[in-house]
Coordinates of N, CA, C and O in Angstrom, one line a residue:
M20 N 5.7 91.9 -135.7 CA 5.6 92.5 -134.4 C 4.3 93.3 -134.3 O 3.8 93.3 -133.2
A21 N 3.8 93.9 -135.3 CA 2.6 94.6 -135.2 C 1.4 93.7 -134.9 O 0.5 94.1 -134.3
Q22 N 1.5 92.4 -135.4 CA 0.4 91.5 -135.2 C 0.3 91.1 -133.7 O -0.8 91.0 -133.2
D23 N 1.4 91.0 -133.0 CA 1.4 90.6 -131.6 C 0.7 91.7 -130.8 O 0.0 91.4 -129.8
Q24 N 0.9 93.0 -131.1 CA 0.3 94.0 -130.3 C -1.2 94.2 -130.6 O -1.9 94.5 -129.7
T25 N -1.7 93.9 -131.8 CA -3.1 94.0 -132.1 C -3.9 92.9 -131.6 O -5.1 93.1 -131.3
Q26 N -3.4 91.7 -131.5 CA -4.1 90.5 -131.0 C -4.1 90.5 -129.5 O -3.0 90.5 -128.9
S27 N -5.3 90.5 -128.9 CA -5.3 90.3 -127.4 C -5.9 88.9 -127.1 O -6.6 88.4 -127.9
P28 N -5.5 88.4 -125.9 CA -5.9 87.0 -125.6 C -7.4 86.9 -125.4 O -8.0 85.8 -125.7
E29 N -8.1 87.9 -125.0 CA -9.5 87.8 -124.8 C -10.2 89.1 -125.2 O -9.6 90.2 -124.9
K30 N -11.3 89.1 -125.8 CA -12.0 90.3 -126.2 C -13.0 90.7 -125.1 O -13.8 89.8 -124.6
L31 N -13.1 91.9 -124.7 CA -14.0 92.4 -123.7 C -15.2 93.1 -124.5 O -15.0 94.1 -125.2
A32 N -16.4 92.6 -124.3 CA -17.5 93.1 -125.0 C -18.3 94.2 -124.2 O -18.9 95.1 -124.8
S33 N -18.2 94.2 -122.9 CA -19.0 95.1 -122.1 C -18.2 95.5 -120.8 O -17.2 94.9 -120.5
L34 N -18.7 96.5 -120.1 CA -18.1 96.9 -118.9 C -18.2 95.8 -117.8 O -17.3 95.7 -116.9
E35 N -19.2 95.0 -117.8 CA -19.3 93.9 -116.9 C -18.1 92.9 -117.0 O -17.6 92.4 -116.0
D36 N -17.8 92.6 -118.3 CA -16.6 91.7 -118.5 C -15.4 92.3 -118.0 O -14.5 91.7 -117.4
L37 N -15.2 93.7 -118.1 CA -14.0 94.4 -117.6 C -14.0 94.3 -116.1 O -13.0 94.1 -115.5
A38 N -15.2 94.4 -115.5 CA -15.2 94.4 -114.0 C -14.8 93.0 -113.5 O -14.2 92.9 -112.5
Q39 N -15.3 91.9 -114.2 CA -14.9 90.6 -113.8 C -13.4 90.3 -113.9 O -12.8 89.7 -113.1
V40 N -12.8 90.8 -115.0 CA -11.4 90.7 -115.2 C -10.6 91.4 -114.1 O -9.6 90.9 -113.6
A41 N -11.1 92.6 -113.8 CA -10.4 93.4 -112.8 C -10.5 92.8 -111.4 O -9.6 92.8 -110.6
E42 N -11.6 92.1 -111.1 CA -11.8 91.4 -109.8 C -10.8 90.3 -109.7 O -10.3 90.0 -108.6
T43 N -10.6 89.5 -110.7 CA -9.7 88.4 -110.7 C -8.3 88.7 -110.7 O -7.4 88.0 -110.2
N44 N -7.9 89.9 -111.2 CA -6.5 90.3 -111.4 C -6.0 91.2 -110.3 O -4.9 91.6 -110.3
T45 N -6.9 91.6 -109.3 CA -6.4 92.5 -108.3 C -5.5 91.7 -107.3 O -5.8 90.6 -106.8
P46 N -4.3 92.3 -107.0 CA -3.4 91.6 -106.1 C -3.9 91.7 -104.7 O -4.4 92.7 -104.3
Q47 N -3.7 90.7 -104.0 CA -4.2 90.6 -102.6 C -3.0 91.1 -101.7 O -1.9 90.9 -102.0
A48 N -3.4 91.8 -100.6 CA -2.4 92.2 -99.6 C -1.8 91.0 -98.9 O -2.5 90.1 -98.6
P49 N -0.5 91.1 -98.7 CA 0.1 89.9 -98.0 C -0.4 89.7 -96.6 O -0.6 90.7 -95.9
V50 N -0.7 88.5 -96.2 CA -1.2 88.2 -94.9 C 0.0 87.8 -94.0 O 0.8 86.9 -94.3
Y51 N 0.1 88.6 -92.9 CA 1.2 88.3 -92.0 C 0.7 87.4 -90.8 O -0.3 87.7 -90.2
V52 N 1.5 86.4 -90.5 CA 1.1 85.4 -89.5 C 2.2 85.4 -88.4 O 3.3 85.8 -88.6
Q53 N 1.8 85.0 -87.3 CA 2.7 84.9 -86.1 C 3.7 83.8 -86.4 O 3.3 82.7 -86.7
K54 N 5.0 84.1 -86.1 CA 6.0 83.1 -86.3 C 6.8 83.0 -84.9 O 7.4 83.9 -84.5
L55 N 6.7 81.8 -84.3 CA 7.3 81.6 -83.0 C 8.2 80.3 -83.1 O 7.9 79.4 -83.9
D56 N 9.2 80.3 -82.3 CA 10.0 79.0 -82.2 C 9.4 78.1 -81.2 O 8.3 78.3 -80.7
E57 N 10.1 77.0 -81.0 CA 9.6 75.9 -80.1 C 9.5 76.4 -78.6 O 8.8 75.7 -77.8
H58 N 10.1 77.5 -78.3 CA 10.1 78.0 -76.9 C 9.0 79.1 -76.7 O 9.0 79.7 -75.7
G59 N 8.3 79.4 -77.8 CA 7.3 80.4 -77.8 C 7.8 81.8 -77.9 O 7.2 82.8 -77.5
R60 N 9.0 82.0 -78.5 CA 9.7 83.3 -78.7 C 9.6 83.7 -80.2 O 9.6 82.8 -81.1
A61 N 9.7 85.0 -80.4 CA 9.8 85.5 -81.8 C 11.3 86.0 -81.9 O 11.8 86.6 -81.0
Y62 N 11.9 85.7 -83.0 CA 13.3 86.0 -83.3 C 13.4 86.9 -84.5 O 12.7 86.7 -85.5
A63 N 14.3 87.9 -84.4 CA 14.6 88.8 -85.6 C 16.0 89.3 -85.5 O 16.6 89.4 -84.4
T64 N 16.5 89.7 -86.6 CA 17.9 90.2 -86.7 C 17.7 91.7 -87.1 O 17.0 92.0 -88.0
G65 N 18.4 92.6 -86.4 CA 18.4 94.0 -86.7 C 19.8 94.4 -87.0 O 20.8 93.9 -86.5
K66 N 19.9 95.4 -87.9 CA 21.2 95.9 -88.3 C 21.2 97.5 -88.4 O 20.2 98.1 -88.7
R67 N 22.4 98.0 -88.0 CA 22.5 99.5 -88.1 C 24.0 99.8 -88.2 O 24.8 99.3 -87.3
K68 N 24.5 100.5 -89.2 CA 25.9 100.8 -89.4 C 26.7 99.4 -89.5 O 26.3 98.6 -90.3
D69 N 27.6 99.2 -88.6 CA 28.3 97.9 -88.6 C 27.8 96.9 -87.5 O 28.3 95.9 -87.3
A70 N 26.8 97.3 -86.8 CA 26.3 96.5 -85.7 C 25.2 95.6 -86.1 O 24.4 95.9 -87.0
V71 N 25.2 94.4 -85.6 CA 24.2 93.3 -85.9 C 23.7 92.8 -84.5 O 24.4 92.5 -83.7
A72 N 22.3 92.9 -84.4 CA 21.7 92.4 -83.2 C 20.8 91.3 -83.5 O 20.0 91.3 -84.4
R73 N 20.9 90.2 -82.6 CA 19.9 89.1 -82.7 C 19.0 89.3 -81.5 O 19.5 89.4 -80.3
V74 N 17.7 89.3 -81.7 CA 16.7 89.7 -80.7 C 15.7 88.6 -80.6 O 15.1 88.2 -81.6
W75 N 15.4 88.2 -79.3 CA 14.3 87.3 -79.0 C 13.3 88.0 -78.1 O 13.8 88.6 -77.1
I76 N 12.0 87.8 -78.3 CA 11.1 88.4 -77.4 C 10.1 87.3 -77.0 O 9.8 86.4 -77.8
K77 N 9.6 87.3 -75.8 CA 8.6 86.4 -75.3 C 7.8 87.1 -74.2 O 8.2 88.1 -73.7
P78 N 6.5 86.7 -74.0 CA 5.7 87.3 -73.0 C 6.4 87.3 -71.6 O 7.0 86.3 -71.3
G79 N 6.3 88.4 -70.9 CA 7.0 88.5 -69.6 C 6.7 89.7 -68.9 O 5.7 90.4 -69.1
S80 N 7.7 90.2 -68.0 CA 7.5 91.3 -67.2 C 8.1 92.6 -67.7 O 8.1 93.6 -67.0
G81 N 8.7 92.6 -68.9 CA 9.3 93.8 -69.4 C 10.8 93.9 -69.2 O 11.4 94.9 -69.2
R82 N 11.4 92.7 -68.9 CA 12.9 92.7 -68.6 C 13.6 92.7 -69.9 O 13.3 92.0 -70.9
I83 N 14.6 93.6 -70.1 CA 15.4 93.7 -71.3 C 16.9 93.4 -71.0 O 17.5 94.1 -70.1
T84 N 17.4 92.4 -71.6 CA 18.8 91.9 -71.4 C 19.6 92.0 -72.7 O 19.1 91.5 -73.7
I85 N 20.7 92.7 -72.6 CA 21.6 92.8 -73.8 C 22.9 92.2 -73.5 O 23.6 92.7 -72.5
N86 N 23.4 91.2 -74.2 CA 24.7 90.6 -74.0 C 24.8 90.1 -72.5 O 25.9 90.3 -71.9
G87 N 23.7 89.6 -71.9 CA 23.8 89.1 -70.5 C 23.7 90.2 -69.5 O 23.8 89.9 -68.3
R88 N 23.6 91.5 -69.8 CA 23.5 92.6 -68.9 C 22.2 93.3 -69.0 O 21.6 93.3 -70.1
E89 N 21.7 93.9 -67.9 CA 20.5 94.8 -68.0 C 20.8 95.9 -69.0 O 21.9 96.5 -69.0
F90 N 19.8 96.3 -69.7 CA 20.0 97.3 -70.7 C 20.3 98.7 -70.2 O 21.0 99.5 -70.8
E91 N 19.9 99.0 -68.9 CA 20.3 100.2 -68.3 C 21.8 100.3 -68.0 O 22.4 101.4 -68.1
K92 N 22.4 99.2 -67.7 CA 23.9 99.1 -67.5 C 24.6 99.1 -68.9 O 25.7 99.7 -69.0
Y93 N 24.1 98.4 -69.9 CA 24.8 98.3 -71.2 C 24.7 99.6 -71.9 O 25.7 100.0 -72.4
F94 N 23.6 100.2 -72.0 CA 23.4 101.5 -72.6 C 23.3 102.6 -71.5 O 22.2 102.9 -71.0
A95 N 24.4 103.1 -71.1 CA 24.4 104.1 -69.9 C 23.8 105.4 -70.3 O 23.2 106.0 -69.4
R96 N 23.9 105.8 -71.6 CA 23.3 107.1 -71.9 C 21.8 107.0 -72.1 O 21.3 106.1 -72.7
P97 N 21.1 108.0 -71.5 CA 19.6 107.9 -71.6 C 19.1 108.0 -73.1 O 18.1 107.4 -73.4
V98 N 19.9 108.7 -74.0 CA 19.4 108.8 -75.4 C 19.4 107.4 -76.0 O 18.5 107.1 -76.8
L99 N 20.4 106.6 -75.7 CA 20.4 105.2 -76.3 C 19.3 104.4 -75.8 O 18.7 103.6 -76.5
R100 N 19.0 104.5 -74.5 CA 17.9 103.8 -73.9 C 16.5 104.2 -74.5 O 15.7 103.4 -74.8
L101 N 16.4 105.5 -74.8 CA 15.2 106.0 -75.4 C 15.1 105.4 -76.8 O 14.0 105.0 -77.2
V102 N 16.2 105.4 -77.6 CA 16.1 104.8 -78.9 C 15.7 103.4 -78.9 O 14.8 102.9 -79.7
L103 N 16.2 102.6 -77.9 CA 15.9 101.2 -77.8 C 14.4 101.0 -77.5 O 13.7 100.1 -77.9
M104 N 13.8 101.9 -76.6 CA 12.4 101.7 -76.2 C 11.4 102.3 -77.1 O 10.2 102.0 -76.9
Q105 N 11.8 103.0 -78.2 CA 10.8 103.6 -79.1 C 9.8 102.6 -79.7 O 8.6 102.9 -79.6
P106 N 10.2 101.5 -80.2 CA 9.1 100.6 -80.8 C 8.2 100.0 -79.7 O 7.0 99.9 -80.0
I107 N 8.7 99.8 -78.5 CA 7.8 99.3 -77.4 C 6.8 100.3 -77.0 O 5.6 100.1 -76.8
I108 N 7.3 101.6 -76.9 CA 6.4 102.7 -76.5 C 5.4 103.0 -77.7 O 4.2 103.2 -77.4
A109 N 5.8 102.9 -78.9 CA 4.9 103.2 -80.0 C 3.8 102.1 -80.1 O 2.7 102.4 -80.5
A110 N 4.2 100.9 -79.8 CA 3.2 99.8 -79.9 C 2.4 99.7 -78.6 O 1.5 98.8 -78.5
D111 N 2.7 100.5 -77.6 CA 2.1 100.5 -76.3 C 2.1 99.1 -75.6 O 1.1 98.5 -75.2
R112 N 3.3 98.5 -75.6 CA 3.5 97.2 -75.0 C 4.6 97.2 -73.9 O 5.3 96.2 -73.7
A113 N 4.7 98.3 -73.2 CA 5.7 98.4 -72.1 C 5.3 97.4 -71.0 O 4.2 97.2 -70.7
D114 N 6.3 96.7 -70.5 CA 6.2 95.7 -69.4 C 5.4 94.5 -69.8 O 4.8 93.9 -68.9
Q115 N 5.3 94.2 -71.1 CA 4.6 93.0 -71.5 C 5.5 91.9 -72.1 O 5.1 90.7 -72.1
Y116 N 6.7 92.3 -72.5 CA 7.6 91.3 -73.2 C 8.9 91.3 -72.5 O 9.4 92.4 -72.2
D117 N 9.5 90.2 -72.4 CA 10.9 90.1 -72.0 C 11.8 90.0 -73.3 O 11.4 89.3 -74.2
V118 N 12.8 90.8 -73.3 CA 13.6 90.9 -74.5 C 15.0 90.5 -74.2 O 15.6 90.9 -73.2
V119 N 15.6 89.5 -75.0 CA 16.9 89.1 -74.9 C 17.6 89.4 -76.2 O 17.1 88.9 -77.3
A120 N 18.7 90.1 -76.1 CA 19.4 90.5 -77.4 C 20.9 90.2 -77.2 O 21.5 90.4 -76.2
T121 N 21.5 89.8 -78.3 CA 23.0 89.7 -78.4 C 23.4 90.6 -79.5 O 22.8 90.5 -80.7
V122 N 24.3 91.5 -79.3 CA 24.7 92.5 -80.3 C 26.2 92.6 -80.4 O 26.9 92.4 -79.4
S123 N 26.7 92.7 -81.6 CA 28.1 92.8 -81.9 C 28.4 93.8 -83.0 O 27.5 94.0 -83.8
G124 N 29.6 94.3 -83.0 CA 30.1 95.2 -84.0 C 29.6 96.6 -83.8 O 28.6 96.9 -83.1
G125 N 30.4 97.5 -84.4 CA 30.0 98.9 -84.3 C 30.2 99.5 -82.9 O 30.7 98.9 -82.0
G126 N 29.7 100.7 -82.8 CA 29.7 101.4 -81.5 C 28.4 101.3 -80.8 O 27.4 100.7 -81.2
L127 N 28.3 102.0 -79.7 CA 27.0 101.9 -78.9 C 25.8 102.5 -79.6 O 24.7 102.0 -79.5
S128 N 26.0 103.6 -80.3 CA 24.9 104.2 -81.1 C 24.3 103.2 -82.1 O 23.1 103.0 -82.3
G129 N 25.3 102.6 -82.9 CA 24.8 101.7 -83.9 C 24.2 100.4 -83.3 O 23.3 99.9 -83.8
Q130 N 24.7 100.0 -82.1 CA 24.2 98.8 -81.5 C 22.8 99.1 -81.0 O 21.9 98.3 -81.1
A131 N 22.5 100.3 -80.4 CA 21.2 100.7 -80.0 C 20.2 100.7 -81.2 O 19.1 100.2 -81.1
G132 N 20.6 101.2 -82.3 CA 19.8 101.2 -83.5 C 19.5 99.8 -84.0 O 18.4 99.5 -84.5
A133 N 20.5 99.0 -83.9 CA 20.4 97.6 -84.4 C 19.4 96.8 -83.5 O 18.5 96.1 -84.0
V134 N 19.5 97.0 -82.2 CA 18.5 96.4 -81.3 C 17.1 96.9 -81.5 O 16.2 96.1 -81.5
R135 N 17.0 98.2 -81.8 CA 15.7 98.8 -82.0 C 15.1 98.2 -83.3 O 13.9 97.8 -83.3
H136 N 15.9 98.0 -84.3 CA 15.4 97.4 -85.6 C 15.0 96.0 -85.4 O 13.9 95.5 -85.8
G137 N 15.8 95.2 -84.7 CA 15.5 93.8 -84.4 C 14.3 93.6 -83.5 O 13.5 92.7 -83.8
L138 N 14.2 94.5 -82.5 CA 13.0 94.5 -81.6 C 11.7 94.8 -82.4 O 10.7 94.1 -82.2
S139 N 11.8 95.7 -83.3 CA 10.6 96.0 -84.1 C 10.2 94.9 -85.0 O 9.0 94.5 -85.1
K140 N 11.1 94.2 -85.6 CA 10.8 93.1 -86.5 C 10.3 91.9 -85.7 O 9.3 91.2 -86.1
A141 N 10.9 91.7 -84.5 CA 10.4 90.6 -83.6 C 9.0 90.9 -83.1 O 8.1 90.0 -83.0
L142 N 8.6 92.2 -82.8 CA 7.3 92.5 -82.4 C 6.3 92.2 -83.5 O 5.2 91.7 -83.2
T143 N 6.7 92.5 -84.8 CA 5.7 92.2 -85.9 C 5.6 90.7 -86.1 O 4.5 90.3 -86.5
L144 N 6.6 89.9 -85.8 CA 6.4 88.5 -85.9 C 5.6 87.9 -84.8 O 4.9 86.9 -85.0
F145 N 5.7 88.5 -83.6 CA 4.9 88.0 -82.5 C 3.4 88.5 -82.6 O 2.5 87.7 -82.3
E146 N 3.3 89.8 -82.9 CA 1.9 90.3 -83.1 C 1.8 91.0 -84.4 O 2.2 92.2 -84.6
P147 N 1.4 90.3 -85.5 CA 1.4 90.9 -86.8 C 0.5 92.1 -86.9 O 0.7 93.0 -87.8
E148 N -0.5 92.3 -86.0 CA -1.4 93.5 -86.1 C -0.7 94.8 -85.7 O -1.2 95.9 -85.9
L149 N 0.6 94.7 -85.1 CA 1.3 95.9 -84.8 C 2.1 96.4 -86.0 O 2.7 97.5 -85.9
R150 N 2.1 95.7 -87.1 CA 2.9 96.1 -88.2 C 2.6 97.5 -88.7 O 3.5 98.3 -89.0
P151 N 1.3 97.9 -88.9 CA 1.1 99.3 -89.4 C 1.6 100.4 -88.5 O 2.1 101.4 -88.9
V152 N 1.5 100.2 -87.2 CA 2.0 101.2 -86.2 C 3.5 101.3 -86.3 O 4.0 102.4 -86.4
L153 N 4.2 100.2 -86.3 CA 5.7 100.2 -86.4 C 6.2 100.7 -87.7 O 7.2 101.4 -87.8
K154 N 5.5 100.3 -88.8 CA 5.8 100.8 -90.1 C 5.7 102.3 -90.3 O 6.5 103.0 -90.8
K155 N 4.6 102.8 -89.7 CA 4.3 104.3 -89.8 C 5.4 105.0 -89.0 O 5.8 106.1 -89.4
G156 N 5.9 104.4 -87.9 CA 6.9 105.1 -87.1 C 8.3 105.0 -87.7 O 9.3 105.6 -87.3
G157 N 8.5 104.1 -88.8 CA 9.7 104.0 -89.5 C 10.7 103.0 -88.8 O 11.9 103.0 -89.0
F158 N 10.2 102.2 -87.9 CA 11.0 101.3 -87.1 C 11.4 100.0 -87.9 O 12.3 99.3 -87.5
L159 N 10.6 99.7 -88.9 CA 10.9 98.4 -89.7 C 11.9 98.6 -90.8 O 12.4 97.7 -91.4
T160 N 12.2 99.9 -91.1 CA 13.1 100.2 -92.2 C 14.5 100.1 -91.7 O 14.9 100.8 -90.7
R161 N 15.4 99.4 -92.4 CA 16.8 99.3 -92.1 C 17.5 100.6 -92.5 O 17.4 101.0 -93.7
D162 N 18.1 101.3 -91.6 CA 18.9 102.5 -92.0 C 20.1 102.1 -92.7 O 21.0 101.5 -92.1
S163 N 20.2 102.3 -94.0 CA 21.3 101.8 -94.8 C 22.5 102.7 -94.8 O 23.5 102.3 -95.5
R164 N 22.5 103.8 -94.1 CA 23.7 104.6 -94.1 C 24.9 104.0 -93.3 O 24.7 103.5 -92.2
V165 N 26.0 103.9 -94.0 CA 27.2 103.3 -93.4 C 28.4 104.3 -93.7 O 28.3 105.2 -94.6
V166 N 29.5 104.1 -93.1 CA 30.7 105.0 -93.2 C 31.3 104.8 -94.6 O 31.4 103.6 -95.1
E167 N 31.6 105.9 -95.3 CA 32.2 105.8 -96.6 C 33.6 105.4 -96.5 O 34.3 105.8 -95.6
R168 N 34.1 104.6 -97.4 CA 35.4 104.0 -97.3 C 36.5 105.1 -97.7 O 36.2 106.0 -98.4
K169 N 37.7 104.9 -97.2 CA 38.8 105.8 -97.5 C 39.3 105.5 -98.9 O 39.4 104.4 -99.3
K170 N 39.6 106.6 -99.6 CA 40.0 106.5 -101.0 C 41.5 106.7 -101.1 O 42.1 107.4 -100.3
Y171 N 42.1 106.1 -102.1 CA 43.6 106.2 -102.3 C 43.9 107.6 -102.7 O 43.2 108.3 -103.5
G172 N 45.0 108.2 -102.1 CA 45.4 109.5 -102.4 C 44.7 110.6 -101.6 O 44.8 111.8 -101.8
K173 N 43.8 110.2 -100.7 CA 43.1 111.1 -99.8 C 43.4 110.8 -98.4 O 43.8 109.7 -98.0
A174 N 43.3 111.9 -97.5 CA 43.6 111.7 -96.1 C 42.5 110.9 -95.5 O 42.8 110.0 -94.6
K175 N 41.2 111.1 -95.9 CA 40.1 110.4 -95.4 C 39.2 110.0 -96.6 O 39.8 109.8 -97.6
A176 N 37.9 109.8 -96.4 CA 37.1 109.4 -97.5 C 37.1 110.5 -98.6 O 37.2 110.2 -99.8
R177 N 37.0 111.7 -98.2 CA 36.9 112.8 -99.2 C 38.0 113.9 -98.9 O 38.3 114.7 -99.8
R178 N 38.5 114.0 -97.7 CA 39.5 115.0 -97.3 C 40.8 114.9 -98.0 O 41.4 113.8 -98.0
S179 N 41.2 115.9 -98.7 CA 42.5 115.9 -99.4 C 43.6 116.3 -98.4 O 43.4 117.0 -97.4
F180 N 44.9 116.0 -98.8 CA 46.0 116.4 -98.0 C 46.2 117.9 -98.2 O 45.7 118.5 -99.2
Q181 N 46.8 118.6 -97.2 CA 47.0 120.0 -97.3 C 47.9 120.4 -98.5 O 48.9 119.8 -98.7
F182 N 47.4 121.4 -99.2 CA 48.1 121.8 -100.4 C 49.3 122.7 -100.0 O 49.1 123.6 -99.2
S183 N 50.4 122.5 -100.7 CA 51.6 123.4 -100.4 C 52.2 123.7 -101.8 O 52.5 122.8 -102.6
K184 N 52.4 125.0 -102.1 CA 52.9 125.4 -103.4 C 54.3 125.0 -103.5 O 54.8 124.7 -104.6
R185 N 55.1 125.0 -102.5 CA 56.6 124.6 -102.6 C 56.8 123.3 -101.9 O 56.4 122.9 -101.0

């Protein structure tokens, strides 16, 4: 075993040799390319809690449709609309893309987060140069927090039943 550690595959005689080896072994940054379907749309899936959103974007007038309804009607609360619009505002692409999303599972808050995640991923597929802006804003990271399951012998996930001495 000691012989394997002492023998190196190539001997470096000078600093120039080391520089050449360093140049050939440096990893290249991944190159992101535009991915579109046959209709010219970018597709991505977003997830949050138990909600899953399928999102398609294409160039248009800024219309956002969720499950066949306008997003103002689907997400009645202004906070949820703000969550959904965050990646578009951060990328400065308001009124440039039409968004069609189908979302299922979870509640409205989780669904809004799922659509935001899917929209961010779709924007990076349509315009790869937006990736640093969306990554910095934290829109491409899937929020992995989910509800903890209920345990046996407990009232809820962690809540115990009320103690009674008698």
